[in-house]
Amino acid sequence: MERTISLVTPHFQADLHLKDYYNDDYAGVSFYIGHKDSGQLSGMISIKGDYSGTINLQHMLSLQQSIFDDIQCGYDDTPRFGTEILKALIEFVRINYPMIHTMELTDLSYMDTIDLVIYSIMLYKQTWYEKRMKAYRIPKEEYNEYREQVELYASKKTKESVSWMEMQYNMIMSSYYTNSILHTYMKFFEETFHNTATFPDFFYRIGTVIPLNEQSAFYRRWVDEIVRIYITDDRSWSKRTWYIDIN
């Protein structure tokens, strides 16, 4: 059976299209929000069979812009379509499918210029999924290891181990674009480096003088390399699977 319902949030509305699938071994509901061909937000609710008790989010184009805007705007209170619709979807599943306990999603939040997982961690010590949706990874031991590495990256001790000359070299070797911005704001960047305690503080402060539409291109590559020095768990960058509790 196919049906369409309206998801209404405080600021947005979207149609949720659902289709039931049943056989002897499986029961589930596929869904998509947006256009069927592009599947801006789509996935499968598994009721019986493999992955039963979970909702798997498979395509998340409508989330990507919300994630990007949240990061650039400091996770402010501005309403964003992707965020509100995802929360409305979770609430719909929680009420109508009480046997579903967990949402599983695989992060594909890459913009043309930057990996949004890196972008959020470098500034705020959390991914968008952790900060907005209280997401986690399993097994718990792997998640705890990842969190320890994030805290190491963001610690005072780590920043104290890096000199301004080393940081400047990273920027110079990154790209012509980053290098040109460095030379424009050299004095401010150097003063800020010496007046901030951690990498997130430093990266956030220097971003305040760069136009929003240029920040991701500026941070590209050199910050990515710095973050990966300390967050060495390859699972953070390969599997990228997150879990969100529903019921």
mmCIF file of C-alpha atoms in Angstrom, residues 54-243:
data_model
loop_
_atom_site.group_PDB
_atom_site.id
_atom_site.type_symbol
_atom_site.label_atom_id
_atom_site.label_comp_id
_atom_site.label_asym_id
_atom_site.label_seq_id
_atom_site.Cartn_x
_atom_site.Cartn_y
_atom_site.Cartn_z
ATOM 1 C CA THR A 54 15.569 0.034 12.937
ATOM 2 C CA ILE A 55 14.989 2.822 10.465
ATOM 3 C CA ASN A 56 17.775 3.155 7.929
ATOM 4 C CA LEU A 57 18.292 6.600 6.420
ATOM 5 C CA GLN A 58 19.819 6.072 2.986
ATOM 6 C CA HIS A 59 19.757 9.396 1.143
ATOM 7 C CA MET A 60 20.116 12.748 2.884
ATOM 8 C CA LEU A 61 20.558 15.563 0.362
ATOM 9 C CA SER A 62 18.164 17.845 2.210
ATOM 10 C CA LEU A 63 20.244 17.454 5.371
ATOM 11 C CA GLN A 64 23.547 18.463 3.816
ATOM 12 C CA GLN A 65 22.721 22.156 3.442
ATOM 13 C CA SER A 66 21.289 22.291 6.968
ATOM 14 C CA ILE A 67 24.461 20.725 8.357
ATOM 15 C CA PHE A 68 26.644 23.171 6.433
ATOM 16 C CA ASP A 69 24.592 26.198 7.547
ATOM 17 C CA ASP A 70 24.563 25.060 11.183
ATOM 18 C CA ILE A 71 28.342 24.728 11.255
ATOM 19 C CA GLN A 72 28.970 28.072 9.586
ATOM 20 C CA CYS A 73 26.514 29.902 11.836
ATOM 21 C CA GLY A 74 27.732 28.445 15.118
ATOM 22 C CA TYR A 75 24.749 26.131 15.631
ATOM 23 C CA ASP A 76 22.448 29.101 16.166
ATOM 24 C CA ASP A 77 18.658 28.937 16.540
ATOM 25 C CA THR A 78 17.835 29.679 12.892
ATOM 26 C CA PRO A 79 15.171 27.211 11.660
ATOM 27 C CA ARG A 80 16.558 24.859 9.008
ATOM 28 C CA PHE A 81 14.496 22.594 6.788
ATOM 29 C CA GLY A 82 16.607 19.445 6.965
ATOM 30 C CA THR A 83 16.929 19.517 10.745
ATOM 31 C CA GLU A 84 13.250 20.102 11.479
ATOM 32 C CA ILE A 85 12.039 17.564 8.915
ATOM 33 C CA LEU A 86 14.382 14.877 10.245
ATOM 34 C CA LYS A 87 13.117 15.468 13.784
ATOM 35 C CA ALA A 88 9.522 15.349 12.501
ATOM 36 C CA LEU A 89 10.272 12.049 10.737
ATOM 37 C CA ILE A 90 11.710 10.579 13.938
ATOM 38 C CA GLU A 91 8.622 11.675 15.884
ATOM 39 C CA PHE A 92 6.343 10.142 13.223
ATOM 40 C CA VAL A 93 8.177 6.824 13.460
ATOM 41 C CA ARG A 94 8.215 6.919 17.264
ATOM 42 C CA ILE A 95 4.426 7.315 17.413
ATOM 43 C CA ASN A 96 3.376 5.069 14.528
ATOM 44 C CA TYR A 97 6.004 2.333 14.754
ATOM 45 C CA PRO A 98 6.728 1.840 18.473
ATOM 46 C CA MET A 99 8.675 -1.346 17.685
ATOM 47 C CA ILE A 100 11.370 0.808 16.004
ATOM 48 C CA HIS A 101 14.071 1.742 18.491
ATOM 49 C CA THR A 102 17.005 3.059 16.478
ATOM 50 C CA MET A 103 17.744 5.145 13.400
ATOM 51 C CA GLU A 104 20.873 4.193 11.471
ATOM 52 C CA LEU A 105 22.419 6.581 8.980
ATOM 53 C CA THR A 106 25.618 6.670 6.986
ATOM 54 C CA ASP A 107 27.098 10.134 6.766
ATOM 55 C CA LEU A 108 27.830 11.438 3.276
ATOM 56 C CA SER A 109 28.045 15.112 4.191
ATOM 57 C CA TYR A 110 30.733 16.301 1.837
ATOM 58 C CA MET A 111 30.610 19.723 0.229
ATOM 59 C CA ASP A 112 32.730 20.562 -2.800
ATOM 60 C CA THR A 113 35.385 22.116 -0.616
ATOM 61 C CA ILE A 114 35.263 20.367 2.752
ATOM 62 C CA ASP A 115 34.230 17.261 4.677
ATOM 63 C CA LEU A 116 31.468 18.473 7.010
ATOM 64 C CA VAL A 117 32.375 15.938 9.702
ATOM 65 C CA ILE A 118 35.863 17.453 9.856
ATOM 66 C CA TYR A 119 34.442 20.980 9.641
ATOM 67 C CA SER A 120 32.211 20.512 12.691
ATOM 68 C CA ILE A 121 34.738 18.626 14.815
ATOM 69 C CA MET A 122 37.483 21.155 14.168
ATOM 70 C CA LEU A 123 35.334 24.026 15.474
ATOM 71 C CA TYR A 124 32.968 22.440 18.003
ATOM 72 C CA LYS A 125 34.468 19.049 18.993
ATOM 73 C CA GLN A 126 31.351 17.238 17.775
ATOM 74 C CA THR A 127 29.794 16.180 14.516
ATOM 75 C CA TRP A 128 26.427 17.638 13.541
ATOM 76 C CA TYR A 129 24.823 14.283 14.338
ATOM 77 C CA GLU A 130 26.166 14.319 17.874
ATOM 78 C CA LYS A 131 25.344 17.955 18.549
ATOM 79 C CA ARG A 132 21.863 18.132 17.024
ATOM 80 C CA MET A 133 20.631 14.545 17.261
ATOM 81 C CA LYS A 134 22.585 13.044 20.205
ATOM 82 C CA ALA A 135 23.919 10.401 17.828
ATOM 83 C CA TYR A 136 26.526 7.810 18.737
ATOM 84 C CA ARG A 137 28.505 4.980 17.171
ATOM 85 C CA ILE A 138 28.607 1.306 18.070
ATOM 86 C CA PRO A 139 30.192 -0.608 19.595
ATOM 87 C CA LYS A 140 30.444 1.729 22.551
ATOM 88 C CA GLU A 141 34.162 1.010 22.987
ATOM 89 C CA GLU A 142 34.900 2.384 19.516
ATOM 90 C CA TYR A 143 32.810 5.462 20.178
ATOM 91 C CA ASN A 144 34.584 6.110 23.483
ATOM 92 C CA GLU A 145 37.945 5.772 21.731
ATOM 93 C CA TYR A 146 36.873 8.269 19.086
ATOM 94 C CA ARG A 147 35.673 10.731 21.754
ATOM 95 C CA GLU A 148 38.991 10.454 23.595
ATOM 96 C CA GLN A 149 40.822 11.312 20.387
ATOM 97 C CA VAL A 150 38.569 14.314 19.782
ATOM 98 C CA GLU A 151 39.293 15.585 23.284
ATOM 99 C CA LEU A 152 43.017 15.116 22.666
ATOM 100 C CA TYR A 153 42.781 17.179 19.472
ATOM 101 C CA ALA A 154 40.906 19.928 21.334
ATOM 102 C CA SER A 155 43.122 19.987 24.429
ATOM 103 C CA LYS A 156 45.361 22.828 25.568
ATOM 104 C CA LYS A 157 48.294 20.429 25.705
ATOM 105 C CA THR A 158 47.929 19.582 22.013
ATOM 106 C CA LYS A 159 47.877 23.199 20.877
ATOM 107 C CA GLU A 160 50.807 24.044 23.139
ATOM 108 C CA SER A 161 52.844 21.396 21.311
ATOM 109 C CA VAL A 162 52.508 23.267 17.997
ATOM 110 C CA SER A 163 54.364 26.502 17.248
ATOM 111 C CA TRP A 164 53.062 29.399 15.192
ATOM 112 C CA MET A 165 55.732 28.673 12.578
ATOM 113 C CA GLU A 166 54.424 25.121 12.197
ATOM 114 C CA MET A 167 50.836 26.324 11.902
ATOM 115 C CA GLN A 168 51.835 28.969 9.387
ATOM 116 C CA TYR A 169 53.681 26.350 7.334
ATOM 117 C CA ASN A 170 50.545 24.175 7.221
ATOM 118 C CA MET A 171 48.569 27.076 5.785
ATOM 119 C CA ILE A 172 51.240 28.059 3.269
ATOM 120 C CA MET A 173 51.555 24.526 1.939
ATOM 121 C CA SER A 174 47.797 23.981 1.679
ATOM 122 C CA SER A 175 46.746 26.017 -1.357
ATOM 123 C CA TYR A 176 47.274 29.324 -3.075
ATOM 124 C CA TYR A 177 43.869 30.460 -1.829
ATOM 125 C CA THR A 178 44.615 29.702 1.830
ATOM 126 C CA ASN A 179 48.055 31.259 1.484
ATOM 127 C CA SER A 180 46.611 34.485 0.086
ATOM 128 C CA ILE A 181 44.186 34.820 3.007
ATOM 129 C CA LEU A 182 46.997 34.084 5.445
ATOM 130 C CA HIS A 183 49.056 36.960 4.051
ATOM 131 C CA THR A 184 46.060 39.295 4.177
ATOM 132 C CA TYR A 185 45.423 38.605 7.870
ATOM 133 C CA MET A 186 48.904 37.513 8.966
ATOM 134 C CA LYS A 187 49.149 39.783 12.014
ATOM 135 C CA PHE A 188 45.662 38.934 13.253
ATOM 136 C CA PHE A 189 46.189 35.206 12.742
ATOM 137 C CA GLU A 190 49.486 35.228 14.622
ATOM 138 C CA GLU A 191 48.093 37.251 17.526
ATOM 139 C CA THR A 192 45.045 35.002 17.679
ATOM 140 C CA PHE A 193 47.201 31.889 17.686
ATOM 141 C CA HIS A 194 49.088 33.143 20.739
ATOM 142 C CA ASN A 195 45.914 34.325 22.498
ATOM 143 C CA THR A 196 43.826 31.170 22.185
ATOM 144 C CA ALA A 197 44.154 28.032 24.274
ATOM 145 C CA THR A 198 42.969 25.308 21.890
ATOM 146 C CA PHE A 199 42.741 24.501 18.188
ATOM 147 C CA PRO A 200 38.925 24.909 18.106
ATOM 148 C CA ASP A 201 39.247 28.357 19.700
ATOM 149 C CA PHE A 202 41.912 29.378 17.197
ATOM 150 C CA PHE A 203 40.103 28.054 14.122
ATOM 151 C CA TYR A 204 36.838 29.683 15.188
ATOM 152 C CA ARG A 205 38.410 33.068 15.908
ATOM 153 C CA ILE A 206 40.311 33.337 12.630
ATOM 154 C CA GLY A 207 37.130 32.412 10.793
ATOM 155 C CA THR A 208 35.401 35.547 12.075
ATOM 156 C CA VAL A 209 37.316 37.760 9.617
ATOM 157 C CA ILE A 210 36.659 35.538 6.596
ATOM 158 C CA PRO A 211 33.353 35.823 4.672
ATOM 159 C CA LEU A 212 31.063 32.847 5.304
ATOM 160 C CA ASN A 213 31.038 31.843 1.648
ATOM 161 C CA GLU A 214 34.848 31.595 1.667
ATOM 162 C CA GLN A 215 35.487 29.831 4.974
ATOM 163 C CA SER A 216 35.178 26.224 3.836
ATOM 164 C CA ALA A 217 37.579 26.826 0.940
ATOM 165 C CA PHE A 218 40.020 28.481 3.328
ATOM 166 C CA TYR A 219 39.962 25.621 5.847
ATOM 167 C CA ARG A 220 40.128 22.925 3.198
ATOM 168 C CA ARG A 221 42.925 20.356 3.351
ATOM 169 C CA TRP A 222 45.263 21.881 5.969
ATOM 170 C CA VAL A 223 42.755 21.682 8.830
ATOM 171 C CA ASP A 224 41.659 18.260 7.611
ATOM 172 C CA GLU A 225 45.245 17.053 7.934
ATOM 173 C CA ILE A 226 45.643 18.537 11.418
ATOM 174 C CA VAL A 227 42.456 16.913 12.736
ATOM 175 C CA ARG A 228 43.401 13.517 11.298
ATOM 176 C CA ILE A 229 46.745 13.601 13.109
ATOM 177 C CA TYR A 230 44.892 13.278 16.413
ATOM 178 C CA ILE A 231 41.731 11.417 15.381
ATOM 179 C CA THR A 232 43.507 8.419 13.940
ATOM 180 C CA ASP A 233 40.655 5.899 14.083
ATOM 181 C CA ASP A 234 39.977 5.116 10.410
ATOM 182 C CA ARG A 235 36.401 4.188 11.283
ATOM 183 C CA SER A 236 35.728 7.876 11.833
ATOM 184 C CA TRP A 237 36.424 8.577 8.176
ATOM 185 C CA SER A 238 35.414 5.342 6.425
ATOM 186 C CA LYS A 239 32.316 3.720 7.936
ATOM 187 C CA ARG A 240 30.807 7.001 9.176
ATOM 188 C CA THR A 241 27.720 5.212 10.490
ATOM 189 C CA TRP A 242 25.747 6.897 13.267
ATOM 190 C CA TYR A 243 22.866 5.743 15.446
#
